Amino acid sequence: MQQHWKRLADGVELAVNQTEKFKTGLLTVTLTVPLREETASAFALVPEVLSRGSARYPDMEKLSAAADSLYGASLAPAVRQRGESQCVSFLCSAIDDRFALDGSAVLEPAAGLMGEILLNPCLEDGVFRRDYVEMEGANLADRIRGRMNDKRGWAMFRLLQEMCAGEAYAVDKLGSADRALAMTPEALWTAYRSLLSQARVTFIYGGGADPERVEDAVRRSFAPLLSGRSAPVDCLVKAEPDGPVRRVSDAMDVTQGKLALGFRTGGITMGSEDYPALLVCNALYGGSANSKLFVNVREKMSLCYYASSVLDKVKGLMAVSSGVEFSQFDRAQEAILDQLEAVKRGDFTRQELTAAGRNVSNSLRGRLDSQSQMEDNRLTFLLFHAAQGREELIRAVEAVTADQVVEAARRLKLDTVYRLTGKEG
Amino acid sequence: MDKLEYSALGQTVYHCVLPNGLRIYVDVRPEYSKQFAFFAARYGGMDLRFRGEDGEWLDTPAGVAHFLEHKTFDTEDGNALQSMAANGVDPNAFTSASMTGYFFDGVRCFEENLRTLLSFVSVPWFTAESVEKEQGIIAQEIRMCEDDPNDEAYYRLLEAMYTEHPIRTRVAGTVESISRITADTLYQCHRAFYRPGNMVLCAAGNIDPQRVADIAGEVLPAERSTAVDGVCCRQEPAQVGQRLTRRAMPVSMPLFALGFKGAPAEEGGALRQRLVAELTCDVLFSPSAPLYNRLYEQGLLNSSLGSFYSSVPGCAFIVAEGESRDPERVRDEVLREAARLGAEGVDQELWDRLKKSAYGSMVRHLNSMEDTCIEMAQTWFDGEDYLSFPQVFQSIERADGEALLREWFVESRTALSVISPEG
């Protein structure tokens, strides 16, 4: 695999992973803007409305017929959050040319189709079509409200919302249902124009084509995006909680409770020197099947059906997610916190440490086998200028000592506890 | 081992059957960092009744296959999860209606991990105490699924569609049914289903195929065994048992699962029926489908709509699931369009495009070693070769889809399960 990177203009870049390991090529374009309450709904709605139809393929049926003809090229809009940035993307995965049954090129027409969708929308009176805006606004509002259908995800979402209240991080990357419903074609058109002219632009390709061919396809299909721009990409990292631990709970008609705990990492993020130690610390504490939460709280004490921890490496957060019986909330919480105290005391074996380190390095290496994970990682690395390469990070992870893990654990401070409980009676 | 070249797909797979009856596939991928192994038994949530060693039919409580999957990780000296996790590997497992599969992926110590996998799956270790503890854990899991509106819609659909076939049984069982499971039940089922002749091993990555076969030969029992005698169920009628079922839950918008009861594939025709059924789903429910677009524009469907074909021994069906303000209207519109297409025919150009698209999607799935191994195992349990799909595609015509639309998409074979918002 060969990695290439090129700046096409100020704030516009192209990254290429050339490899024939996969059957497909994945080309993505990402427009990154600050995540703000006032604009999040509009920016989240833009790709949905664009996906309804372009000038040349004015409805979904024609659009998807075009994609079907390219061997089922999958063209999907995506809205991602990276720290306090909102990343609006189109992802296009299409089979590599060598598997086309008729021997024709797939990359160029696929890039052309993406460009068509993003830059040549279907208009009515000089703005987006009203019916598309209204319907997609309603669908987006349904998606936002539908978050509560997945209780596990909902508990994590609510935890982070409460924990980071007042920080841009807590803004829902999809915006609010009310704003989505109230969107007018004119307001959305203005948002679209500002997204195109101001956002930072990142093109990422992984697949069999060489970088020159990709650059050529990008230049031809996305010409209007290749002008210079200077969109800030940043993230507020709070080292410590603001005050005493916050406790929040919601009641819903559920049979199983959810307990979620949020921690600040003492300012450790993906760029920090201590980041490898934090990765290992998380794997040891709750991020793997060999972790203390899994082995002790779930398996030995049977207090939780699931209990695991995850990091947000950009924002500097760790969150524990668990499912518990209502009657066990207090005991489970105590046990989850006890396990962290154990890590802070250095109460873990050499085997636990080795296993945790291997778990992290395996997962870092393993991402190389997934085109979409590679793309997702590359985006984060490009946006936050991570200097450390993957191999360097893997070596650092494997060299992490017990003392460094203890040090990283001690910097973790509990910020917020969230409980999703049942309704009375 | 036999070397199978699939040149159109750029895949090379090695294959053999060990003297003990175990079938092995190894998909060699020199460029991948990870190695993957998948060890599966033809045994799932629907296999409640089987013939034991003495030839007698045995009945077991719902949820045993899944329970067994959880307990299989236990070994005499602890738990295989932790011993593999020491190599930085998280082994995992799943139980479907007709299959139980154990797998791991990792970037190092492949041979050691493979030995551990084969050993913990094939050597049972259950105690009364550990079974009792697991009952608590699985009861939690069952409750969690009962809170999931999508799972609930799906299982209620199967209960409505099928009156006899055990596909209607929930894979995890119920809190009551699992309370009847004992260590003996687990030993009995393990003996019956976890024998090499009833299992398949698929591995992928930058690995030596012969080593995989050698290790399996060393670790697994040597005596020859065969697949388990067919699961018994009374004759399942062609029509559904109940056409509509509803339940209220805390959801923001009604969810539905709409099912079409099909006929099981003929011997040797499982992969072909699957491809035809999936293309038929695309004709109705994909973003290129005129019906889907019409219902989307009318606000009756949103982009959450998904559809799939599923088959297990003795039954085959299609499900479309999604959200709608008026699921009954969706059902009526689908039946009307299916009847029209069955009579007037599917647009040839649409059919050809969908075929091209479906082929591309299957090629795309080969990126994943996990998906490829699971598909190879599943298709082998039907006695067929998954990677032959390009040839099967060539043999499929529009008329195949039209016949399926006429036969399966009729009122008497259709059931609708709705989860509506409370209050």
PDB file of C-alpha atoms in Angstrom, chain B residues 261-378:
ATOM      1  CA  LYS B 261     -43.870 -16.487   3.068  1.00  0.00           C
ATOM      2  CA  GLY B 262     -42.007 -18.368   0.354  1.00  0.00           C
ATOM      3  CA  ALA B 263     -41.345 -21.971  -0.479  1.00  0.00           C
ATOM      4  CA  PRO B 264     -38.087 -23.646   0.551  1.00  0.00           C
ATOM      5  CA  ALA B 265     -35.577 -23.932  -2.307  1.00  0.00           C
ATOM      6  CA  GLU B 266     -35.243 -27.165  -4.208  1.00  0.00           C
ATOM      7  CA  GLU B 267     -32.165 -29.300  -3.641  1.00  0.00           C
ATOM      8  CA  GLY B 268     -29.152 -27.582  -5.247  1.00  0.00           C
ATOM      9  CA  GLY B 269     -31.127 -24.387  -5.872  1.00  0.00           C
ATOM     10  CA  ALA B 270     -30.583 -22.500  -2.611  1.00  0.00           C
ATOM     11  CA  LEU B 271     -28.095 -19.907  -3.874  1.00  0.00           C
ATOM     12  CA  ARG B 272     -30.101 -19.374  -7.035  1.00  0.00           C
ATOM     13  CA  GLN B 273     -33.360 -18.866  -5.098  1.00  0.00           C
ATOM     14  CA  ARG B 274     -31.568 -16.453  -2.815  1.00  0.00           C
ATOM     15  CA  LEU B 275     -30.269 -14.325  -5.693  1.00  0.00           C
ATOM     16  CA  VAL B 276     -33.668 -14.318  -7.400  1.00  0.00           C
ATOM     17  CA  ALA B 277     -35.404 -13.362  -4.139  1.00  0.00           C
ATOM     18  CA  GLU B 278     -32.895 -10.588  -3.426  1.00  0.00           C
ATOM     19  CA  LEU B 279     -33.318  -9.178  -6.932  1.00  0.00           C
ATOM     20  CA  THR B 280     -37.075  -9.299  -6.449  1.00  0.00           C
ATOM     21  CA  CYS B 281     -36.643  -7.320  -3.215  1.00  0.00           C
ATOM     22  CA  ASP B 282     -34.669  -4.764  -5.236  1.00  0.00           C
ATOM     23  CA  VAL B 283     -37.408  -4.559  -7.874  1.00  0.00           C
ATOM     24  CA  LEU B 284     -39.854  -3.488  -5.159  1.00  0.00           C
ATOM     25  CA  PHE B 285     -37.869  -1.909  -2.338  1.00  0.00           C
ATOM     26  CA  SER B 286     -34.528  -0.582  -3.610  1.00  0.00           C
ATOM     27  CA  PRO B 287     -33.994   3.132  -4.264  1.00  0.00           C
ATOM     28  CA  SER B 288     -34.237   2.343  -7.999  1.00  0.00           C
ATOM     29  CA  ALA B 289     -37.644   0.764  -7.612  1.00  0.00           C
ATOM     30  CA  PRO B 290     -40.580   2.778  -8.967  1.00  0.00           C
ATOM     31  CA  LEU B 291     -42.761   1.559  -6.061  1.00  0.00           C
ATOM     32  CA  TYR B 292     -40.312   2.659  -3.377  1.00  0.00           C
ATOM     33  CA  ASN B 293     -39.954   6.070  -4.992  1.00  0.00           C
ATOM     34  CA  ARG B 294     -43.676   6.568  -5.233  1.00  0.00           C
ATOM     35  CA  LEU B 295     -44.234   5.647  -1.577  1.00  0.00           C
ATOM     36  CA  TYR B 296     -41.266   7.761  -0.511  1.00  0.00           C
ATOM     37  CA  GLU B 297     -42.621  10.777  -2.340  1.00  0.00           C
ATOM     38  CA  GLN B 298     -46.032  10.247  -0.761  1.00  0.00           C
ATOM     39  CA  GLY B 299     -44.347  10.298   2.651  1.00  0.00           C
ATOM     40  CA  LEU B 300     -45.365   6.681   3.325  1.00  0.00           C
ATOM     41  CA  LEU B 301     -41.798   5.409   3.552  1.00  0.00           C
ATOM     42  CA  ASN B 302     -38.473   6.925   4.505  1.00  0.00           C
ATOM     43  CA  SER B 303     -34.883   5.877   3.926  1.00  0.00           C
ATOM     44  CA  SER B 304     -34.975   3.447   6.861  1.00  0.00           C
ATOM     45  CA  LEU B 305     -36.627   0.865   4.600  1.00  0.00           C
ATOM     46  CA  GLY B 306     -34.647  -2.345   4.237  1.00  0.00           C
ATOM     47  CA  SER B 307     -35.488  -5.732   2.820  1.00  0.00           C
ATOM     48  CA  PHE B 308     -33.908  -9.160   2.882  1.00  0.00           C
ATOM     49  CA  TYR B 309     -34.419 -12.800   2.046  1.00  0.00           C
ATOM     50  CA  SER B 310     -33.865 -15.458   4.653  1.00  0.00           C
ATOM     51  CA  SER B 311     -33.915 -19.222   4.461  1.00  0.00           C
ATOM     52  CA  VAL B 312     -33.365 -22.082   6.870  1.00  0.00           C
ATOM     53  CA  PRO B 313     -34.125 -25.771   6.353  1.00  0.00           C
ATOM     54  CA  GLY B 314     -37.839 -26.071   5.717  1.00  0.00           C
ATOM     55  CA  CYS B 315     -38.660 -22.407   5.207  1.00  0.00           C
ATOM     56  CA  ALA B 316     -37.817 -19.326   3.175  1.00  0.00           C
ATOM     57  CA  PHE B 317     -39.248 -15.833   3.368  1.00  0.00           C
ATOM     58  CA  ILE B 318     -38.785 -12.187   2.442  1.00  0.00           C
ATOM     59  CA  VAL B 319     -39.037  -9.344   4.942  1.00  0.00           C
ATOM     60  CA  ALA B 320     -39.296  -5.612   4.319  1.00  0.00           C
ATOM     61  CA  GLU B 321     -38.887  -3.519   7.436  1.00  0.00           C
ATOM     62  CA  GLY B 322     -38.928   0.164   8.103  1.00  0.00           C
ATOM     63  CA  GLU B 323     -40.908   3.055   9.494  1.00  0.00           C
ATOM     64  CA  SER B 324     -44.167   4.394   8.187  1.00  0.00           C
ATOM     65  CA  ARG B 325     -47.049   6.508   9.354  1.00  0.00           C
ATOM     66  CA  ASP B 326     -49.355   3.972   7.724  1.00  0.00           C
ATOM     67  CA  PRO B 327     -47.859   0.468   7.492  1.00  0.00           C
ATOM     68  CA  GLU B 328     -51.131  -1.145   6.338  1.00  0.00           C
ATOM     69  CA  ARG B 329     -51.254   1.147   3.366  1.00  0.00           C
ATOM     70  CA  VAL B 330     -47.633   0.231   2.550  1.00  0.00           C
ATOM     71  CA  ARG B 331     -48.581  -3.463   2.616  1.00  0.00           C
ATOM     72  CA  ASP B 332     -51.535  -2.874   0.267  1.00  0.00           C
ATOM     73  CA  GLU B 333     -49.430  -0.851  -2.163  1.00  0.00           C
ATOM     74  CA  VAL B 334     -46.711  -3.529  -2.223  1.00  0.00           C
ATOM     75  CA  LEU B 335     -49.216  -6.296  -2.965  1.00  0.00           C
ATOM     76  CA  ARG B 336     -50.835  -4.259  -5.711  1.00  0.00           C
ATOM     77  CA  GLU B 337     -47.512  -3.473  -7.394  1.00  0.00           C
ATOM     78  CA  ALA B 338     -46.342  -7.082  -7.099  1.00  0.00           C
ATOM     79  CA  ALA B 339     -49.542  -8.294  -8.751  1.00  0.00           C
ATOM     80  CA  ARG B 340     -49.114  -5.764 -11.547  1.00  0.00           C
ATOM     81  CA  LEU B 341     -45.468  -6.720 -12.169  1.00  0.00           C
ATOM     82  CA  GLY B 342     -46.319 -10.417 -11.978  1.00  0.00           C
ATOM     83  CA  ALA B 343     -48.906  -9.942 -14.707  1.00  0.00           C
ATOM     84  CA  GLU B 344     -47.358  -7.239 -16.926  1.00  0.00           C
ATOM     85  CA  GLY B 345     -43.700  -8.087 -16.398  1.00  0.00           C
ATOM     86  CA  VAL B 346     -40.708  -6.252 -14.908  1.00  0.00           C
ATOM     87  CA  ASP B 347     -39.021  -3.611 -17.059  1.00  0.00           C
ATOM     88  CA  GLN B 348     -36.095  -5.367 -18.765  1.00  0.00           C
ATOM     89  CA  GLU B 349     -33.743  -2.407 -18.453  1.00  0.00           C
ATOM     90  CA  LEU B 350     -34.473  -2.084 -14.712  1.00  0.00           C
ATOM     91  CA  TRP B 351     -33.910  -5.799 -14.211  1.00  0.00           C
ATOM     92  CA  ASP B 352     -30.555  -5.719 -16.032  1.00  0.00           C
ATOM     93  CA  ARG B 353     -29.374  -2.706 -14.048  1.00  0.00           C
ATOM     94  CA  LEU B 354     -30.400  -4.288 -10.756  1.00  0.00           C
ATOM     95  CA  LYS B 355     -28.558  -7.455 -11.676  1.00  0.00           C
ATOM     96  CA  LYS B 356     -25.407  -5.488 -12.432  1.00  0.00           C
ATOM     97  CA  SER B 357     -25.806  -3.632  -9.171  1.00  0.00           C
ATOM     98  CA  ALA B 358     -26.397  -6.797  -7.139  1.00  0.00           C
ATOM     99  CA  TYR B 359     -23.305  -8.379  -8.678  1.00  0.00           C
ATOM    100  CA  GLY B 360     -21.275  -5.288  -7.715  1.00  0.00           C
ATOM    101  CA  SER B 361     -22.544  -5.451  -4.131  1.00  0.00           C
ATOM    102  CA  MET B 362     -21.577  -9.090  -3.786  1.00  0.00           C
ATOM    103  CA  VAL B 363     -18.114  -8.341  -5.148  1.00  0.00           C
ATOM    104  CA  ARG B 364     -17.884  -5.492  -2.617  1.00  0.00           C
ATOM    105  CA  HIS B 365     -18.751  -7.836   0.264  1.00  0.00           C
ATOM    106  CA  LEU B 366     -15.693  -9.913  -0.561  1.00  0.00           C
ATOM    107  CA  ASN B 367     -13.625  -7.051   0.890  1.00  0.00           C
ATOM    108  CA  SER B 368     -14.590  -8.419   4.261  1.00  0.00           C
ATOM    109  CA  MET B 369     -12.954 -11.688   5.299  1.00  0.00           C
ATOM    110  CA  GLU B 370     -15.623 -12.033   7.980  1.00  0.00           C
ATOM    111  CA  ASP B 371     -18.531 -11.754   5.539  1.00  0.00           C
ATOM    112  CA  THR B 372     -16.841 -14.049   3.043  1.00  0.00           C
ATOM    113  CA  CYS B 373     -16.174 -16.790   5.608  1.00  0.00           C
ATOM    114  CA  ILE B 374     -19.665 -16.614   7.085  1.00  0.00           C
ATOM    115  CA  GLU B 375     -21.250 -16.714   3.616  1.00  0.00           C
ATOM    116  CA  MET B 376     -19.070 -19.665   2.585  1.00  0.00           C
ATOM    117  CA  ALA B 377     -20.116 -21.570   5.732  1.00  0.00           C
ATOM    118  CA  GLN B 378     -23.784 -20.717   5.412  1.00  0.00           C
TER     119      GLN B 378
END
